[in-house]
Amino acid sequence: SLLVPSAGFGKITFLEASFNEIPLPDQSVDMLVSVSAIEHNNYDKNSEALKEFQRVLKKNGRALITTSYTEKGQSWFHEPSQ
């Protein structure tokens, strides 16, 4: 994982980690943002990833998750990132 302090973004910290094993304590973040990345996760593990998001979010925390748009259904998921 990679933890990078923000540069000019106030209290924001950027973290690069596996969706399924976020190296943060339970209920430790106010907001989680994933931009066009979750489609690179193993499709069969996405429910596990969402549970992990929920685990690290504080009560009343928020998640912003975006994906690429397609009409291809499940086949739009890319090969998992290495």
XYZ file of C-alpha atoms in Angstrom:
82
model
C 0.000 0.000 0.000
C 1.008 3.582 -0.513
C -0.018 6.399 1.825
C 0.553 9.864 0.402
C -0.153 13.093 2.296
C -2.143 15.557 0.237
C -0.515 18.552 -1.355
C -2.844 21.482 -0.925
C -5.975 19.416 -0.278
C -6.304 20.014 3.479
C -6.928 16.874 5.529
C -7.165 14.524 2.544
C -4.772 11.579 2.412
C -4.447 9.418 -0.699
C -4.111 5.660 -0.194
C -3.332 3.064 -2.827
C -4.333 -0.424 -1.661
C -6.261 -3.561 -2.564
C -10.034 -3.132 -2.544
C -10.345 -6.307 -0.527
C -7.738 -5.545 2.155
C -7.669 -1.847 3.007
C -4.875 -1.343 5.581
C -6.881 0.983 7.828
C -8.654 0.477 11.175
C -12.415 -0.072 11.365
C -14.505 3.097 11.086
C -11.474 5.311 10.479
C -12.391 7.398 7.416
C -15.049 10.037 6.745
C -15.096 9.505 2.990
C -13.873 6.912 0.542
C -13.430 7.760 -3.155
C -12.822 5.226 -5.918
C -12.739 6.705 -9.433
C -12.933 4.317 -12.393
C -10.986 1.646 -10.527
C -13.342 -0.982 -9.081
C -13.905 -2.483 -12.544
C -10.285 -3.656 -12.328
C -11.088 -5.709 -9.221
C -11.963 -9.376 -9.593
C -15.712 -9.318 -10.384
C -16.420 -12.188 -7.968
C -14.868 -10.212 -5.109
C -16.743 -6.926 -5.535
C -19.247 -7.683 -2.748
C -16.237 -8.349 -0.501
C -14.732 -5.018 -1.570
C -17.950 -3.141 -0.733
C -17.992 -4.767 2.720
C -14.403 -3.601 3.167
C -15.407 -0.052 2.184
C -18.179 -0.213 4.776
C -15.750 -1.521 7.419
C -13.368 1.437 7.154
C -16.028 4.139 6.842
C -17.080 5.953 10.002
C -20.744 5.905 10.977
C -22.481 8.251 8.518
C -19.354 8.171 6.334
C -19.762 8.456 2.592
C -18.423 6.581 -0.404
C -18.114 7.908 -3.936
C -17.578 5.106 -6.440
C -17.501 5.653 -10.200
C -17.088 3.149 -13.015
C -16.770 3.304 -16.761
C -20.110 3.146 -18.589
C -20.863 0.302 -20.995
C -23.810 -1.716 -22.227
C -21.786 -4.952 -22.207
C -22.960 -6.208 -18.806
C -20.535 -8.230 -16.715
C -18.106 -8.638 -19.616
C -17.039 -4.993 -19.255
C -14.845 -5.804 -16.265
C -11.176 -5.621 -17.128
C -8.609 -8.173 -16.178
C -7.700 -7.638 -12.480
C -4.857 -5.221 -11.932
C -1.563 -6.751 -10.893
